[in-house]
Amino acid sequence: MERQTLRNLFWKRFRQNRLAVSGGIIVLVLFLTAAAAPLLSPFDPDAIDRHHVLMPPSLHHPLGTDDLGRDVLSRMIWGARISLAVGFVAVGIATAIGMLLGALAGYYGGWTDRMVMRFIDIMLSIPTFFLILAVIAFIGTSVWNIMIVIGLTSWMGVARLVRAEFLSLKEREFVLAARAIGAGDARIIFRHVMINSMAPVIVSAVIGVAGAVLIESALSFLGIGIQPPTPSWGNILSLGKDYIELAWWLSVFPGLAILITVLGYNLLGEGIGDAIDPRLWETERK
Amino acid sequence: MRNTLTALAILSVAIFAFGCKGGPGAGGQESLNKAAGPPAYGDALIEGTIGEPTILIPMLSGDAASQDVAGLIFNGLVKYDTDLSIIGDLAESWDISKDGLTITFHLRKGVRWTDGKEFTAEDVKFGFDTITDKKTLTAYSEDFLQVKKAEVLDRYTFRVTYGKPYAPALASWGNLVVLPKHLLEGKDLTKGEFGRDPVGMGPYKLATWVPGQELTLESNHDYFAGRPYIDRFIYRIIPDTATMFLELQTGGVDMMGLNPIQYTKQTESEYFKNNFQKFRYPQFVYTYLGFNLKHPFFQDRRVRQAIAYAIDKKEIIDVVLFGLGSSATGPYVPHTWPYNPDVKKYPYDPARAKALLREAGWKDTDGDGILDKDGRPFRFTILTNMGNTLRMNTATIIQWRLAKVGIKVDIKVLEWSTFVNEFIDKRRFEAVILGWQISPDPDQYDIWYSKKTKEKEFNFVSYSNPEVDALLEKGRRTYNIEERKKAYFRIQEVLAEDLPYVFLYVPDATPIVNARFKGIRPSPIGITYNLPKWYVPGELQRHHLVP
Amino acid sequence: MLTYLFKRLLEIVPTLLGITLISFFIIHLAPGKPTDIFTELNPRITPEARERLEKLYHLDKPVIVQYGLWIKKLARFDFGESFSSDHRPVIEKIWNSKKPLIERRLFVTFMINFLSMIVILLVALPLGIFSATHQNSLWDKVATTTVFIGFAVPSFWLALLLMILFGVELNWLPISQLKSMGYASLPFWSKVWDLTKHLMLPIFVSAFTGLAFDSRIMRSSMLEVIRQDFVTVARAKGLPERLVIYRHAFRNALLPIITLMGLSVGGLIGGSVIFENIFGIPGMGQLFYWSVMTRDYPTVMGILTIGAFLTLFGNLMADIGYMLADPRIRAK
């Protein structure tokens, strides 16, 4: 019953926040686009057409063509898949590591906690983008490498959040009760505390996806992002950079796509955050 | 000996490759140059570069940027003339003994290092001793290790003796081996400041070097071939090509290498026609699709030929290079003396390709659009290195074309080091797209000789043909140009038939220079060879030194 | 407070050691060798020459031994010699004490990040406060969207657009690098003006894209503070709203910002790779990129370590700032 009202409250607050809703819509549209890429894309994204190189937007090619005569719209649609995949896998990895380490540190405390916190400190002190850049350049630029490296270098925030939640939750009644009836550590961690600390993690994950999309485009700018012919928004934009004065559509559309997507994720994340923040509910009730 | 893979590093994308050949510049330039006023001293030339030089000692520098700048500070004993013949530079003349084993250089008298000391044969000997010293970290010692004896006969005479006749020898006596003995004797070349603050005898000398920003060179008033007209040569480091192109338009850069799209589409306006002069000539580089000849797919010559027929080189050049290149038919650059124009060519002919593949046993038995043989689909991966858009686009077009004849191609782009260590060295590749840089000397022993297939050697496609082996040996043991030409002509015929590589294209170099610079004479070796003779007429000069 | 500081300083040692350990092994365990770019598929290099190079760089030794050699040097602030063909000490590449400040890469990167941090603060704080005090108003939404656009726009793209607008079309600002030609011969104030013009675009881009975090945190921390009792009390006492906000709430809301500033040092330094490349600014980020591309391990390691050190330093500063600003701690 309590849960039900909370959910209603969440939706109520979320719907009131128009920015958050538009963020949600953006993300939803993006998902659908990526899922339906084969249906939506008007051309084969790899189809080269030497006679229609760098054509400005027209009815035939709504977003124009690139330097090999490929349809930009189709490449953007397929690129949405890649960009989405990079974001989600990277954030998935980061969240998994972050939750695990954060939970261990918060739950066990003491020596474990100190070790984990030191590790977090170390990782936070290394300029992350430098590390990503070096590692990707050295081990190669496959889609998987990029996802994994971004994931392995961005879990620290989640770990801290989860740890903090654990610290405050672990002495609460429901945990003590679970322990009293003899539940094991793993069960307590995963079944009881984790679920209750999900809220901030979700917010940080949603915003993290946006960060991963941006990192991929930055890597593409430096020539070590996802490599063509596989389309990604980052590499289309990076290509467009070289033609910026000649073929505006090659940089404007992917640039806008990245901008809107990242904006969407952020607004959505913030919206969720606001909507589940209990402190805000209290002000509401006042 | 003298082929260096052009992929060497992203940084080594040469703004101007040293070796270039070709015809006159874009139409109309000639008149612009003639209409110019009389030569005058003054002004500064700013060249844009994406990479920063690392060390200004020719024998120690590995990157194009260092070599470009060091080339203005140091001269060599000999150099290539505009027609690619070898002429004297610091050496006035030389004699080659009858048996082809001894070369005696007669040095120019009265040439001075920029610190005032005279340049002598001792300096050449010192340079030679340094480059052959095991402790010197140079990549270029190979040619000089062939020398059995090097001696100073007198102040202006220097003689070297080889163990065997070695045709590429003469050309190696460029600026690699000339160092000021009086400044460097007994010092550790790599440790000292000399590489950042060199003393040479070339047309320019280094004035300031601001790391990451620019190098400023000042003209050497005592230059033995006459004081250069342009007072300062500034080498500005701008890592992003798009940024550099914007700088060109605002006057922050006077000279840069254009990419194909900039050359064909972005510099055609009235503004550019009035304010800039563009040049175009083939680079000494070719790009190829190389097969692993040990792989079962590619052991059959008909398959290799079929792939050649299935690739439209013209399309690749039109799309990837915007037409700024020529199709390659062998490992030499068109219009140079070793180049044989009459070899077997492979015009785009997909029907022919399909027929050849059928002949070789490849048919689409399961109707999935991909050919197969013995139950194995014809699917392979083309590897290429990261950071080279031209190669990546080339791979993409080839992938597209081969799909039309029923061959499925995957493309994998790899970081250079991984590419070479994990794939080339271990022969874990099916096909690669790479390029070789070609020196004007045609010796390509290391690339085609059948025994040069060990790990780290350069015949990594495992090509083997006894006839080619014999011709390669013959070509490097005689100085007689006609005999060498015969050998290399035949090699090209055999290669065109055997097709260990599909030779794809020779790209053009496309530099652009601000129109106020006069006296530029495009030639087969590029435009910068006569930089000291470039000038800006008095009324057009832009940069003045504030005293 | 002093004991706390002392403890913090002691903690830095193991953290720094951990940083060196992690970055060293990640980089050295990657396949391939730094000498490859120079030697591989280069017919001029003989196998002996390659071995000689590898020996010189100790690449023939096990990684753990290499780490030992490196860390031993590092203890003496010696970052070793660069693998690039100039073989200069890494420290000289990053901080050449013979050159004027403005030509030292570390200083350039530090200066730009410092300035953009100040710009961020100058804009983010008022913006955050405004958003908080006008929560959910139209202007709050405009501000929110604007800062998020800043966060969401790929910085190199924005940089290029601005370069075209201000550099080429309007011709108001220089496009790249830090100084004009002939900088050396300018009088002092012209130098400052020249530098300022060159810095405008990079700092704008860096600040605009980095604005979001600070202004959002400011907003939410302000929101939180406003609801706290002492603010309510202050209001109840009849203090003017302006005073309540700026005197009482602001100070308290500032605390999380201080922590965030410390944490964001790492991100800012990392971001310098992008805009130093697009603007051709000779800083540490540019050097890092080149070093990575040529596998110049000592320089890569040196910059990673220095970057980490700066971040740790930033965190320490933030801690001290926090203590100075926090009335509860100060009181003790």
Short mmCIF file of C-alpha atoms in Angstrom, two decimals, chain C residues 145-323:
data_model
loop_
_atom_site.label_atom_id
_atom_site.label_comp_id
_atom_site.label_asym_id
_atom_site.label_seq_id
_atom_site.Cartn_x
_atom_site.Cartn_y
_atom_site.Cartn_z
CA THR C 145 18.04 24.12 -20.25
CA THR C 146 20.91 26.46 -21.03
CA VAL C 147 23.36 24.87 -18.65
CA PHE C 148 22.36 21.44 -19.87
CA ILE C 149 22.87 22.48 -23.46
CA GLY C 150 26.33 23.55 -22.39
CA PHE C 151 26.92 20.13 -20.92
CA ALA C 152 25.42 18.32 -23.90
CA VAL C 153 27.12 20.09 -26.78
CA PRO C 154 30.27 18.33 -28.02
CA SER C 155 32.95 20.87 -27.17
CA PHE C 156 35.01 20.52 -30.33
CA TRP C 157 31.97 21.20 -32.47
CA LEU C 158 31.02 24.30 -30.50
CA ALA C 159 34.65 25.43 -30.69
CA LEU C 160 34.72 25.14 -34.47
CA LEU C 161 31.43 26.98 -34.89
CA LEU C 162 32.69 29.83 -32.72
CA MET C 163 35.99 29.91 -34.57
CA ILE C 164 34.16 30.30 -37.86
CA LEU C 165 31.89 32.98 -36.46
CA PHE C 166 34.37 35.09 -34.49
CA GLY C 167 37.55 34.23 -36.32
CA VAL C 168 36.66 34.02 -39.98
CA GLU C 169 33.31 35.75 -40.48
CA LEU C 170 33.60 38.62 -38.01
CA ASN C 171 37.37 38.54 -37.75
CA TRP C 172 37.25 39.72 -34.14
CA LEU C 173 39.26 37.06 -32.42
CA PRO C 174 42.28 34.96 -33.30
CA ILE C 175 41.48 31.36 -34.10
CA SER C 176 44.19 29.29 -32.56
CA GLN C 177 47.21 29.19 -30.30
CA LEU C 178 48.04 31.50 -27.43
CA LYS C 179 49.98 34.34 -28.96
CA SER C 180 50.20 36.35 -32.15
CA MET C 181 53.30 36.56 -34.25
CA GLY C 182 55.60 39.20 -32.94
CA TYR C 183 54.28 38.74 -29.43
CA ALA C 184 57.75 38.95 -27.99
CA SER C 185 58.25 42.52 -29.19
CA LEU C 186 54.96 43.85 -27.80
CA PRO C 187 54.81 46.13 -24.76
CA PHE C 188 53.46 44.56 -21.61
CA TRP C 189 49.82 45.60 -21.82
CA SER C 190 49.59 44.67 -25.48
CA LYS C 191 50.88 41.26 -24.51
CA VAL C 192 48.16 40.92 -21.93
CA TRP C 193 45.54 42.03 -24.43
CA ASP C 194 46.91 39.65 -27.07
CA LEU C 195 46.80 36.78 -24.63
CA THR C 196 43.31 37.72 -23.50
CA LYS C 197 42.01 37.69 -27.06
CA HIS C 198 43.52 34.27 -27.66
CA LEU C 199 42.09 32.91 -24.44
CA MET C 200 38.53 34.13 -24.91
CA LEU C 201 37.21 31.31 -27.06
CA PRO C 202 38.94 28.44 -25.27
CA ILE C 203 37.84 29.67 -21.89
CA PHE C 204 34.32 30.34 -23.06
CA VAL C 205 34.04 26.83 -24.49
CA SER C 206 35.59 25.23 -21.45
CA ALA C 207 33.43 27.22 -19.05
CA PHE C 208 30.17 26.87 -20.96
CA THR C 209 30.55 23.11 -21.26
CA GLY C 210 31.53 22.80 -17.60
CA LEU C 211 28.85 25.06 -16.18
CA ALA C 212 26.15 22.49 -15.63
CA PHE C 213 27.48 20.66 -12.59
CA ASP C 214 28.29 23.67 -10.51
CA SER C 215 25.12 25.56 -11.25
CA ARG C 216 22.94 22.49 -10.69
CA ILE C 217 24.63 21.65 -7.43
CA MET C 218 24.36 25.27 -6.36
CA ARG C 219 20.67 25.20 -7.16
CA SER C 220 19.89 22.04 -5.27
CA SER C 221 22.08 22.84 -2.31
CA MET C 222 20.48 26.29 -2.14
CA LEU C 223 17.05 24.69 -2.29
CA GLU C 224 17.98 22.48 0.58
CA VAL C 225 19.43 25.25 2.70
CA ILE C 226 16.48 27.54 2.15
CA ARG C 227 14.26 24.96 3.73
CA GLN C 228 16.39 24.59 6.80
CA ASP C 229 15.42 25.93 10.15
CA PHE C 230 17.95 28.66 10.53
CA VAL C 231 16.80 30.26 7.30
CA THR C 232 13.22 30.04 8.42
CA VAL C 233 14.29 31.59 11.69
CA ALA C 234 16.11 34.35 9.89
CA ARG C 235 13.03 35.02 7.83
CA ALA C 236 10.87 34.92 10.89
CA LYS C 237 13.11 37.51 12.49
CA GLY C 238 12.01 39.76 9.69
CA LEU C 239 15.35 40.02 7.94
CA PRO C 240 14.99 41.19 4.36
CA GLU C 241 14.85 38.31 1.90
CA ARG C 242 17.97 39.52 0.11
CA LEU C 243 19.95 39.39 3.31
CA VAL C 244 18.56 36.00 4.22
CA ILE C 245 19.59 34.58 0.89
CA TYR C 246 22.99 36.13 0.57
CA ARG C 247 24.15 36.31 4.14
CA HIS C 248 22.78 33.13 5.63
CA ALA C 249 21.77 30.71 2.97
CA PHE C 250 24.55 31.38 0.48
CA ARG C 251 27.41 30.56 2.79
CA ASN C 252 25.94 27.23 3.72
CA ALA C 253 24.95 26.37 0.21
CA LEU C 254 28.51 27.01 -0.89
CA LEU C 255 29.88 23.98 0.94
CA PRO C 256 29.01 21.29 -1.61
CA ILE C 257 30.33 23.57 -4.36
CA ILE C 258 33.72 23.65 -2.69
CA THR C 259 33.86 19.87 -2.59
CA LEU C 260 32.73 19.70 -6.21
CA MET C 261 35.42 22.14 -7.31
CA GLY C 262 38.04 19.88 -5.83
CA LEU C 263 36.59 16.86 -7.55
CA SER C 264 36.20 18.52 -10.91
CA VAL C 265 39.92 19.24 -11.30
CA GLY C 266 40.45 15.81 -12.81
CA GLY C 267 37.66 16.27 -15.31
CA LEU C 268 38.87 19.68 -16.36
CA ILE C 269 42.41 18.48 -16.89
CA GLY C 270 41.11 15.56 -18.94
CA GLY C 271 38.97 17.88 -21.02
CA SER C 272 42.00 19.95 -21.94
CA VAL C 273 43.02 17.30 -24.46
CA ILE C 274 40.06 18.25 -26.60
CA PHE C 275 40.25 21.99 -26.64
CA GLU C 276 44.02 22.19 -26.64
CA ASN C 277 43.91 20.15 -29.82
CA ILE C 278 41.18 22.10 -31.53
CA PHE C 279 42.61 25.50 -30.54
CA GLY C 280 46.23 24.46 -31.00
CA ILE C 281 47.14 25.47 -27.47
CA PRO C 282 50.52 24.20 -26.35
CA GLY C 283 49.47 22.70 -23.04
CA MET C 284 49.76 19.40 -21.27
CA GLY C 285 46.68 17.87 -22.90
CA GLN C 286 48.10 18.34 -26.37
CA LEU C 287 51.40 16.83 -25.32
CA PHE C 288 49.54 13.94 -23.76
CA TYR C 289 47.69 13.19 -26.97
CA TRP C 290 50.87 13.24 -29.02
CA SER C 291 52.66 11.10 -26.50
CA VAL C 292 49.86 8.55 -26.54
CA MET C 293 49.88 8.43 -30.31
CA THR C 294 53.62 7.84 -30.40
CA ARG C 295 53.56 5.56 -27.35
CA ASP C 296 55.94 7.76 -25.47
CA TYR C 297 55.41 5.88 -22.20
CA PRO C 298 57.51 8.05 -19.88
CA THR C 299 55.71 11.20 -21.00
CA VAL C 300 52.30 9.52 -20.79
CA MET C 301 53.10 8.27 -17.31
CA GLY C 302 54.56 11.59 -16.26
CA ILE C 303 51.48 13.51 -17.32
CA LEU C 304 49.12 11.00 -15.73
CA THR C 305 51.02 11.28 -12.47
CA ILE C 306 51.17 15.05 -12.56
CA GLY C 307 47.48 15.19 -13.44
CA ALA C 308 46.66 12.92 -10.53
CA PHE C 309 48.83 14.99 -8.26
CA LEU C 310 47.02 18.15 -9.30
CA THR C 311 43.70 16.46 -8.64
CA LEU C 312 44.80 15.35 -5.19
CA PHE C 313 46.02 18.85 -4.55
CA GLY C 314 42.67 20.21 -5.69
CA ASN C 315 40.86 17.88 -3.30
CA LEU C 316 43.09 18.93 -0.44
CA MET C 317 42.48 22.59 -1.20
CA ALA C 318 38.76 21.87 -1.28
CA ASP C 319 38.98 20.19 2.11
CA ILE C 320 40.76 23.16 3.57
CA GLY C 321 38.31 25.52 1.93
CA TYR C 322 35.48 23.46 3.33
CA MET C 323 36.86 23.69 6.81
#
